[in-house]
Amino acid sequence: MGKAKKEEDAVFLRKKITLLRAFSLLVGSMVGSGIFISPKGVLKHSGNVGVSLIVWFACGILSLFGALCYAELGTRISKSGGHYIYILETLGPLPSFLYLWAEYFAIRPANSAVISLAFGNYILEPFFAPCAAPLPAVKLVALLGYYIVLILNSWSVSWTARLQNVLSVIKLLALTLIIVPGMMLLAQGHTENFQDAFSSQSLALDKLPLAFYAGMFAYSGWFQTSFVREELVRPERNNPLAVIVSVVTVIVGYMLTNVSYYTVLTAEDVLASQAVAVSFAQKAFQRLVSVIPILVALSCFGTMNGGIFTFSRTLFVASREGQWPPLFSMIHIRRHTPLPAVMLMLPLVTAMVCVGDIYHLLNFFSFSRWLFVGLATLGLIIHRYRHPELPRPFKVPLFIPVSFTVICLFAVGMSFYSDPVYVSIGCAMVLSGFPVYFLVISRPIPDCCRTTFYYLTLKLQVLLEVVRQEIRTY
C-alpha cells in the first residue's frame, strides 16, 4: 500500500495519451494553418494546377513514409523527445545538439509564429472584409492566441489533450465545409479550371523543392506523437496505428480540399489570394464567408496547441540528457506539466511575430526542419544494423526509410539553388551550434557552476511559489 502511494505521488510524465488522443494530436497538428496557407506556395513553385496536385499527393505519401519510420523508431526507442532523441540515440550527441539548437532558435519559434499569424489573419477576416485586416491588429491577436495556448499547456496535460480532441473535430468540420460544396460543383460539371492543367508555360522545375517545403509544411504534424512517447498508453500498438490512420485521413482530406479549391478558383485566383479559404467561400457559398474564417482560425489554434504540447517535451528530454539547462527537466509537482519548458519559447515567438511575415518565416525554418528529419530516418537505418538484437514490435520495409531519407536530403540540397538567401540563413543557424557544442556541451561543467545554478533555480522556484500564494490570498 505504501509503495503504491509513493508511486502515485512521484513526479513524472503520466501515461494519459490514449489512441483517440494520439489520433487527435496528430490530426490536430497536421490539419491547421498549412492547408489554408500552402496551396498558394505549392501552386506558385510548381507552375500549374496538375503538377501542384501531384506535389500534394507526393508530399502525403512521403509523410506516410516518414510517419511509418518514426513509428518504428518509437517502438525501438522508448523515450520521448521526437527528432532530438532519435538523432541522439542513433547518430550521437553532436547532431542531436545541432538539431536542438536549430529547433530552439529557428524551427519552432518560426513555425509557431507562422501559425499564430495565420490565426490572427483568419480571426479578424470577418470583421474587416472586404478590406485586409490591419497588420498591428493581426499581430496582436496572433500573440494573444499564442499566450492562451501557453497558459493551457502550463495548466494541465489532460485539459490540453481534451481541448485537442474538440479542435480536431472543428478542423475536420472546416475541411468538410470546403470539400462538400467543391465536390457538388465538380459533380455538376464545373471542370473548366482543370482544362490545360499541365500547361508547360509556367512550369518551374527548379522551384520544386520550395513546393515540397510548402506541401510538407501542411503535413508536418505527422511526427508529433514521437515527442510524447513516454506519455502514450500502449505505445507499441497505439503509436503505429495512430500515425497510419491519421496520415491516410489527412491525405484524403487534403487532396479533396485542393480539388475543391481548383473547382471554384482559377490558378490566378489562388495566386492573388491572401486567404484561399475565404476566396473560396466568397465564390462558392456566400453564407460561409463569415463561418469559414472562424473555423480556420480555430484550426490554427489547435495546431499551436499541438506544437507547444510536444515541443515542451523535447526541451524536457534534452535537459534530462544533459544537453539543456536542468531547469527545463523540472515538472510541476501537482499538475505534472513541464512548466519551464513550456514558457521558454515565449520571447522568441513574440519577437518573430512582431518582426516577421508568414512566407518569409516559412522559408526560413524549412531547411533546418527537413534536414534533421532526414537525418533521423537515416539514423533508423544505421540503428537497425548496429542493434539487430533489439525487439521490433513494428518494422517497415527498408526501401521506406531509404526513400524518405534520400528525398529529404535531396530536396534540402536543391533548395540552396531554389532560394539561396533564406536557405543560407537557415544553414548558418545550424552551423552556429558547432562552437556552442564544443565550448559548452562537450566540456564538463565545473561543480561550483553547477551548484550555483541549482541553488538559483531552487530560489527562483521558491520565489514563484510565494508569489503564487500571495496572489491566491489576495
Coordinates of C-alpha atoms in Angstrom, one line a residue:
M1 CA 0.0 0.0 0.0
G2 CA 2.8 2.4 1.0
K3 CA 4.7 1.6 -2.2
A4 CA 1.7 2.2 -4.4
K5 CA 1.2 5.6 -2.6
K6 CA 4.8 6.6 -3.3
E7 CA 4.4 5.7 -7.0
E8 CA 1.2 7.7 -7.2
D9 CA 2.9 10.7 -5.6
A10 CA 6.0 10.5 -7.7
V11 CA 6.6 13.4 -10.1
F12 CA 6.9 12.2 -13.7
L13 CA 5.0 12.5 -17.0
R14 CA 1.9 10.3 -16.7
K15 CA 0.7 7.9 -19.4
K16 CA -2.5 9.8 -20.2
I17 CA -2.5 9.8 -24.1
T18 CA -4.8 7.1 -25.4
L19 CA -5.2 6.0 -29.0
L20 CA -8.0 8.6 -29.5
R21 CA -5.9 11.4 -28.0
A22 CA -2.9 10.4 -30.1
F23 CA -5.1 10.4 -33.2
S24 CA -6.5 13.8 -32.2
L25 CA -3.0 15.1 -31.5
L26 CA -1.7 14.1 -35.0
V27 CA -4.8 15.3 -36.9
G28 CA -4.8 18.5 -34.8
S29 CA -1.2 19.1 -35.6
M30 CA -1.4 18.3 -39.3
V31 CA -4.7 20.0 -40.2
G32 CA -4.4 23.7 -39.4
S33 CA -2.8 26.7 -41.0
G34 CA -0.9 24.6 -43.6
I35 CA -3.9 23.6 -45.8
F36 CA -5.1 27.2 -45.8
I37 CA -1.6 28.8 -46.5
S38 CA 0.3 26.2 -48.5
P39 CA -1.9 25.9 -51.7
K40 CA -0.6 29.3 -52.9
G41 CA 3.0 28.3 -52.2
V42 CA 2.7 24.9 -53.8
L43 CA 1.0 26.3 -56.9
K44 CA 3.5 29.2 -57.2
H45 CA 6.5 26.9 -57.1
S46 CA 5.1 24.0 -59.1
G47 CA 3.9 26.2 -62.0
N48 CA 0.5 24.7 -62.8
V49 CA -2.6 23.0 -61.3
G50 CA -1.8 19.5 -62.4
V51 CA 1.8 19.4 -61.0
S52 CA 0.6 21.1 -57.8
L53 CA -1.9 18.3 -57.2
I54 CA 0.9 15.7 -57.9
V55 CA 3.1 17.6 -55.3
W56 CA 0.3 17.4 -52.8
F57 CA -0.2 13.7 -53.2
A58 CA 3.6 13.1 -53.3
C59 CA 4.0 15.0 -50.0
G60 CA 1.2 13.0 -48.5
I61 CA 2.9 9.7 -49.4
L62 CA 6.3 11.0 -48.3
S63 CA 4.7 12.0 -45.0
L64 CA 3.2 8.5 -44.6
F65 CA 6.7 7.0 -45.2
G66 CA 8.2 9.3 -42.6
A67 CA 5.4 8.5 -40.1
L68 CA 6.0 4.8 -40.6
C69 CA 9.7 5.3 -40.0
Y70 CA 9.0 7.3 -36.8
A71 CA 6.5 4.6 -35.6
E72 CA 9.3 2.0 -35.9
L73 CA 11.7 4.3 -34.1
G74 CA 9.1 4.8 -31.4
T75 CA 8.9 1.1 -30.8
R76 CA 12.7 0.7 -30.6
I77 CA 13.4 3.8 -28.5
S78 CA 11.1 4.2 -25.6
K79 CA 12.0 7.9 -24.7
S80 CA 10.0 11.0 -25.6
G81 CA 11.7 13.8 -27.5
G82 CA 10.9 13.2 -31.2
H83 CA 13.6 14.1 -33.7
Y84 CA 16.0 15.0 -30.9
I85 CA 16.0 11.7 -29.0
Y86 CA 16.0 9.6 -32.2
I87 CA 19.1 11.5 -33.6
L88 CA 20.8 11.3 -30.2
E89 CA 20.2 7.5 -29.8
T90 CA 21.2 6.7 -33.5
L91 CA 23.7 9.4 -34.6
G92 CA 25.2 10.7 -31.4
P93 CA 25.3 13.8 -29.2
L94 CA 26.7 16.4 -31.8
P95 CA 24.0 16.0 -34.4
S96 CA 21.3 15.9 -31.7
F97 CA 22.5 19.1 -30.2
L98 CA 22.7 20.8 -33.6
Y99 CA 19.1 19.8 -34.1
L100 CA 18.2 21.2 -30.6
W101 CA 20.0 24.4 -31.3
A102 CA 18.2 24.9 -34.7
E103 CA 14.9 23.8 -33.2
Y104 CA 15.0 26.4 -30.4
F105 CA 16.4 29.4 -32.4
A106 CA 14.8 28.8 -35.8
I107 CA 12.4 25.9 -36.4
R108 CA 10.0 26.0 -33.5
P109 CA 9.6 29.8 -33.0
A110 CA 9.3 30.5 -36.7
N111 CA 6.8 27.7 -37.1
S112 CA 4.7 28.9 -34.1
A113 CA 4.9 32.4 -35.4
V114 CA 3.6 31.4 -38.8
I115 CA 0.6 29.5 -37.3
S116 CA 0.0 32.4 -34.9
L117 CA -0.1 34.9 -37.7
A118 CA -2.5 32.7 -39.7
F119 CA -4.7 32.6 -36.6
G120 CA -4.7 36.4 -36.4
N121 CA -5.4 36.8 -40.1
Y122 CA -8.4 34.5 -40.1
I123 CA -9.9 35.5 -36.7
L124 CA -10.1 39.2 -37.9
E125 CA -11.1 38.5 -41.5
P126 CA -14.9 38.6 -40.9
F127 CA -14.6 42.0 -39.1
F128 CA -12.7 43.8 -41.9
A129 CA -13.9 42.1 -45.1
P130 CA -13.6 43.1 -47.9
C131 CA -10.6 45.1 -46.7
A132 CA -7.5 43.5 -45.3
A133 CA -7.1 43.4 -41.5
P134 CA -4.6 46.0 -40.1
L135 CA -1.2 44.3 -39.6
P136 CA -0.7 45.5 -36.0
A137 CA -4.1 44.1 -35.1
V138 CA -3.3 40.8 -36.7
K139 CA 0.0 40.6 -34.8
L140 CA -1.7 41.5 -31.5
V141 CA -4.4 38.8 -31.9
A142 CA -1.8 36.3 -33.0
L143 CA 0.2 36.9 -29.8
L144 CA -3.0 36.7 -27.7
G145 CA -3.9 33.3 -29.2
Y146 CA -0.4 32.0 -28.6
Y147 CA -0.3 33.2 -25.0
I148 CA -3.7 31.5 -24.3
V149 CA -2.3 28.2 -25.6
L150 CA 0.8 28.6 -23.4
I151 CA -1.4 29.0 -20.4
L152 CA -3.4 25.9 -21.2
N153 CA -0.3 23.8 -21.7
S154 CA 1.1 25.0 -18.4
W155 CA -2.1 24.2 -16.6
S156 CA -2.9 20.5 -17.3
V157 CA -2.0 17.7 -19.7
S158 CA -5.5 16.3 -19.5
W159 CA -7.2 19.6 -20.3
T160 CA -4.8 20.2 -23.2
A161 CA -5.5 16.8 -24.7
R162 CA -9.2 17.2 -24.3
L163 CA -9.1 20.6 -26.0
Q164 CA -7.1 19.0 -28.8
N165 CA -9.9 16.4 -29.3
V166 CA -12.5 19.2 -29.7
L167 CA -10.3 21.3 -32.0
S168 CA -9.6 18.3 -34.2
V169 CA -13.4 17.9 -34.8
I170 CA -13.5 21.6 -35.7
K171 CA -10.6 21.2 -38.1
L172 CA -12.4 18.4 -39.9
L173 CA -15.6 20.5 -40.0
A174 CA -13.7 23.3 -41.7
L175 CA -12.4 21.0 -44.3
T176 CA -15.9 19.5 -44.8
L177 CA -17.4 22.9 -45.5
I178 CA -14.8 23.3 -48.2
I179 CA -14.9 19.8 -49.7
V180 CA -18.7 19.3 -49.9
P181 CA -19.5 22.5 -51.9
G182 CA -16.5 21.9 -54.1
M183 CA -17.4 18.3 -54.8
M184 CA -21.0 19.3 -55.5
L185 CA -19.9 21.8 -58.1
L186 CA -17.5 19.3 -59.6
A187 CA -20.3 16.8 -59.9
Q188 CA -22.3 19.4 -61.7
G189 CA -19.7 19.6 -64.4
H190 CA -17.6 22.6 -63.3
T191 CA -14.3 21.3 -64.7
E192 CA -13.2 24.4 -66.6
N193 CA -10.4 25.2 -64.2
F194 CA -8.8 21.8 -64.9
Q195 CA -8.5 22.4 -68.6
D196 CA -4.9 22.5 -69.7
A197 CA -3.9 21.6 -66.1
F198 CA -0.4 20.6 -67.1
S199 CA 0.5 23.6 -69.1
S200 CA 4.2 23.9 -69.5
Q201 CA 4.2 27.7 -69.9
S202 CA 4.6 28.4 -66.2
L203 CA 6.3 25.1 -65.2
A204 CA 9.2 25.8 -62.8
L205 CA 11.1 22.6 -62.1
D206 CA 13.9 24.4 -60.4
K207 CA 11.4 25.7 -57.7
L208 CA 10.0 22.2 -56.9
P209 CA 12.0 22.0 -53.6
L210 CA 10.1 25.1 -52.4
A211 CA 6.8 23.5 -53.5
F212 CA 7.9 20.4 -51.4
Y213 CA 8.6 22.7 -48.4
A214 CA 5.1 24.3 -48.7
G215 CA 3.4 20.9 -49.1
M216 CA 5.3 19.2 -46.3
F217 CA 4.5 22.2 -44.0
A218 CA 0.9 21.3 -44.3
Y219 CA 1.5 17.7 -43.4
S220 CA 4.2 18.4 -40.8
G221 CA 2.4 17.2 -37.7
W222 CA 2.8 13.5 -38.5
F223 CA 5.7 13.2 -36.1
Q224 CA 4.1 14.7 -33.1
T225 CA 3.4 11.5 -31.1
S226 CA 7.2 10.9 -31.1
F227 CA 7.6 13.9 -28.7
V228 CA 5.2 12.3 -26.1
R229 CA 6.3 8.7 -26.4
E230 CA 6.6 8.2 -22.6
E231 CA 3.0 9.5 -22.2
L232 CA 1.4 7.1 -24.7
V233 CA -0.8 4.3 -23.4
R234 CA 0.4 1.0 -25.0
P235 CA 2.8 2.8 -27.4
E236 CA 3.8 -0.4 -29.3
R237 CA 0.3 -0.7 -30.5
N238 CA -1.2 2.8 -30.4
N239 CA 1.7 4.7 -31.9
P240 CA 1.8 2.9 -35.3
L241 CA -2.0 2.7 -35.5
A242 CA -2.5 6.4 -34.8
V243 CA 0.1 7.6 -37.3
I244 CA -1.2 5.4 -40.1
V245 CA -4.8 6.2 -39.7
S246 CA -4.3 9.9 -39.1
V247 CA -1.9 10.4 -42.1
V248 CA -4.1 8.5 -44.5
T249 CA -7.1 10.5 -43.3
V250 CA -5.3 13.8 -43.8
I251 CA -4.0 12.8 -47.3
V252 CA -7.6 12.1 -48.5
G253 CA -8.8 15.3 -46.9
Y254 CA -6.1 17.4 -48.4
M255 CA -6.5 16.0 -51.9
L256 CA -10.3 16.6 -51.8
T257 CA -9.7 20.1 -50.4
N258 CA -7.3 21.1 -53.2
V259 CA -9.6 19.7 -55.9
S260 CA -12.4 21.8 -54.3
Y261 CA -10.2 24.9 -54.3
Y262 CA -9.4 24.5 -58.0
T263 CA -13.0 23.6 -58.9
V264 CA -14.1 27.1 -57.7
L265 CA -10.9 29.2 -58.1
T266 CA -8.7 29.6 -61.1
A267 CA -4.9 29.4 -60.7
E268 CA -4.8 33.2 -60.9
D269 CA -7.3 33.5 -58.1
V270 CA -5.3 31.2 -55.8
L271 CA -2.0 33.1 -56.5
A272 CA -3.7 36.5 -55.9
S273 CA -5.5 35.5 -52.7
Q274 CA -4.1 36.2 -49.3
A275 CA -6.6 33.8 -47.7
V276 CA -7.5 31.0 -50.1
A277 CA -10.3 29.6 -47.9
V278 CA -12.0 33.0 -47.7
S279 CA -11.7 33.5 -51.5
F280 CA -13.2 30.0 -51.9
A281 CA -16.2 30.9 -49.7
Q282 CA -16.8 34.2 -51.5
K283 CA -17.2 32.4 -54.8
A284 CA -18.7 29.0 -53.8
F285 CA -21.1 29.8 -51.0
Q286 CA -21.7 33.4 -49.7
R287 CA -23.2 32.2 -46.4
L288 CA -19.9 30.6 -45.5
V289 CA -17.9 33.8 -45.8
S290 CA -18.1 34.6 -42.1
V291 CA -18.1 30.9 -40.9
I292 CA -15.1 29.5 -42.6
P293 CA -12.6 32.1 -41.3
I294 CA -13.6 31.4 -37.7
L295 CA -13.3 27.7 -38.2
V296 CA -9.9 28.1 -39.9
A297 CA -8.8 30.3 -37.0
L298 CA -9.8 27.6 -34.5
S299 CA -7.9 25.1 -36.7
C300 CA -4.8 27.3 -36.4
F301 CA -5.4 27.5 -32.6
G302 CA -5.4 23.7 -32.5
T303 CA -2.1 23.5 -34.4
M304 CA -0.5 25.9 -32.0
N305 CA -1.8 23.8 -29.1
G306 CA -0.3 20.6 -30.6
G307 CA 3.0 22.2 -31.3
I308 CA 3.5 23.7 -27.9
F309 CA 2.3 20.5 -26.3
T310 CA 5.1 18.5 -28.0
F311 CA 8.0 21.0 -28.1
S312 CA 8.0 21.4 -24.3
R313 CA 8.6 17.6 -24.1
T314 CA 11.7 18.0 -26.4
L315 CA 13.3 20.5 -24.0
F316 CA 12.3 18.3 -21.1
V317 CA 14.1 15.3 -22.5
A318 CA 17.1 17.4 -23.7
S319 CA 17.7 18.8 -20.2
R320 CA 17.3 15.3 -18.8
E321 CA 20.0 14.1 -21.3
G322 CA 22.4 16.9 -20.1
Q323 CA 22.3 19.0 -23.3
W324 CA 20.0 21.7 -22.0
P325 CA 19.8 23.5 -18.6
P326 CA 18.4 21.3 -15.8
L327 CA 15.7 23.8 -15.1
F328 CA 13.8 22.6 -18.1
S329 CA 13.6 19.0 -16.9
M330 CA 11.5 20.0 -13.9
I331 CA 7.8 19.1 -13.8
H332 CA 5.1 20.9 -11.8
I333 CA 4.7 18.9 -8.6
R334 CA 0.8 19.0 -8.8
R335 CA -0.1 19.5 -12.4
H336 CA 2.6 17.2 -13.8
T337 CA 3.3 19.6 -16.7
P338 CA 6.9 20.7 -17.8
L339 CA 6.2 24.3 -17.0
P340 CA 9.7 25.8 -17.5
A341 CA 10.0 24.2 -20.9
V342 CA 6.5 25.4 -22.0
M343 CA 7.4 29.0 -21.1
L344 CA 10.9 29.1 -22.8
M345 CA 9.6 29.8 -26.3
L346 CA 7.6 32.9 -25.2
P347 CA 10.2 35.6 -26.0
L348 CA 11.4 34.2 -29.3
V349 CA 7.9 33.6 -30.7
T350 CA 6.9 37.1 -29.6
A351 CA 9.8 38.6 -31.4
M352 CA 9.2 36.7 -34.6
V353 CA 5.5 37.5 -34.7
C354 CA 6.4 41.2 -34.2
V355 CA 9.0 41.5 -37.0
G356 CA 8.2 38.6 -39.4
D357 CA 5.6 37.6 -42.0
I358 CA 4.2 34.2 -42.9
Y359 CA 6.0 33.4 -46.1
H360 CA 9.5 34.6 -45.1
L361 CA 9.3 32.7 -41.9
L362 CA 8.2 29.6 -43.7
N363 CA 11.2 29.6 -46.0
F364 CA 13.5 30.4 -43.1
F365 CA 12.8 27.3 -41.0
S366 CA 12.0 24.6 -43.6
F367 CA 15.7 23.9 -44.5
S368 CA 16.6 23.0 -40.9
R369 CA 13.5 21.0 -40.2
W370 CA 13.7 18.6 -43.2
L371 CA 17.5 18.3 -42.9
F372 CA 17.1 16.8 -39.4
V373 CA 14.0 14.8 -40.2
G374 CA 16.1 13.2 -43.0
L375 CA 18.9 12.6 -40.6
A376 CA 16.6 10.9 -38.1
T377 CA 15.4 8.4 -40.6
L378 CA 19.0 7.8 -41.7
G379 CA 19.6 7.0 -38.1
L380 CA 16.9 4.4 -38.2
I381 CA 18.8 2.6 -41.0
I382 CA 22.1 2.8 -39.0
H383 CA 20.4 1.7 -35.8
R384 CA 19.0 -1.4 -37.5
Y385 CA 22.4 -2.7 -38.4
R386 CA 24.1 -1.7 -35.2
H387 CA 21.4 -3.3 -32.9
P388 CA 19.8 -6.2 -34.7
E389 CA 19.2 -7.9 -31.4
L390 CA 16.6 -5.3 -30.2
P391 CA 12.9 -6.3 -30.2
R392 CA 11.0 -4.8 -33.1
P393 CA 7.2 -4.9 -32.5
F394 CA 6.8 -2.8 -35.6
K395 CA 9.1 -2.8 -38.6
V396 CA 8.8 -1.1 -42.0
P397 CA 10.4 -2.4 -45.3
L398 CA 13.9 -1.0 -45.8
F399 CA 13.0 0.9 -49.0
I400 CA 10.7 3.2 -47.0
P401 CA 13.4 4.8 -44.8
V402 CA 15.9 4.8 -47.6
S403 CA 13.4 6.6 -50.0
F404 CA 12.4 9.1 -47.4
T405 CA 15.9 9.9 -46.4
V406 CA 17.2 10.4 -50.0
I407 CA 14.2 12.6 -51.0
C408 CA 14.5 14.8 -47.9
L409 CA 18.2 15.3 -48.2
F410 CA 18.0 15.8 -52.0
A411 CA 15.2 18.5 -51.5
V412 CA 17.3 20.2 -48.8
G413 CA 20.3 20.3 -51.1
M414 CA 18.4 21.6 -54.1
S415 CA 16.8 24.3 -52.1
F416 CA 20.1 26.1 -52.0
Y417 CA 19.6 26.7 -55.7
S418 CA 15.9 27.5 -55.4
D419 CA 16.1 30.1 -52.6
P420 CA 19.8 30.7 -51.7
V421 CA 19.2 33.6 -49.3
Y422 CA 16.7 32.1 -46.8
V423 CA 18.2 28.6 -47.1
S424 CA 21.7 30.0 -46.4
I425 CA 20.3 31.8 -43.3
G426 CA 18.8 28.5 -42.1
C427 CA 22.1 26.7 -42.8
A428 CA 24.1 29.4 -40.9
M429 CA 21.8 29.0 -37.9
V430 CA 22.6 25.2 -37.8
L431 CA 26.3 25.8 -38.2
S432 CA 26.4 28.3 -35.4
G433 CA 25.7 25.5 -33.0
F434 CA 29.1 23.9 -33.5
P435 CA 31.1 26.3 -31.4
V436 CA 28.5 26.2 -28.7
Y437 CA 28.6 22.4 -28.5
F438 CA 32.4 22.3 -28.3
L439 CA 32.8 25.2 -25.9
V440 CA 29.9 24.4 -23.5
I441 CA 28.3 20.9 -24.0
S442 CA 31.3 18.6 -24.7
R443 CA 33.2 20.1 -21.8
P444 CA 32.1 19.1 -18.2
I445 CA 30.5 22.0 -16.3
P446 CA 32.5 22.8 -13.1
D447 CA 30.9 21.7 -9.9
C448 CA 30.8 25.2 -8.5
C449 CA 28.9 26.5 -11.5
R450 CA 26.5 23.5 -11.4
T451 CA 25.9 24.0 -7.6
T452 CA 25.3 27.8 -8.1
F453 CA 22.8 27.2 -10.9
Y454 CA 20.9 24.6 -8.9
Y455 CA 20.8 27.0 -6.0
L456 CA 19.5 29.9 -8.1
T457 CA 16.9 27.6 -9.7
L458 CA 15.6 26.4 -6.3
K459 CA 15.4 30.0 -5.1
L460 CA 13.5 31.0 -8.2
Q461 CA 11.0 28.2 -7.7
V462 CA 10.5 29.2 -4.0
L463 CA 10.0 32.8 -5.1
L464 CA 7.4 31.9 -7.7
E465 CA 5.6 29.8 -5.2
V466 CA 5.5 32.6 -2.7
V467 CA 4.1 35.0 -5.3
R468 CA 1.5 32.5 -6.3
Q469 CA 0.4 32.1 -2.7
E470 CA 0.2 35.9 -2.3
I471 CA -1.9 36.2 -5.4
R472 CA -4.2 33.4 -4.2
T473 CA -4.6 35.1 -0.8
Y474 CA -5.3 38.5 -2.4

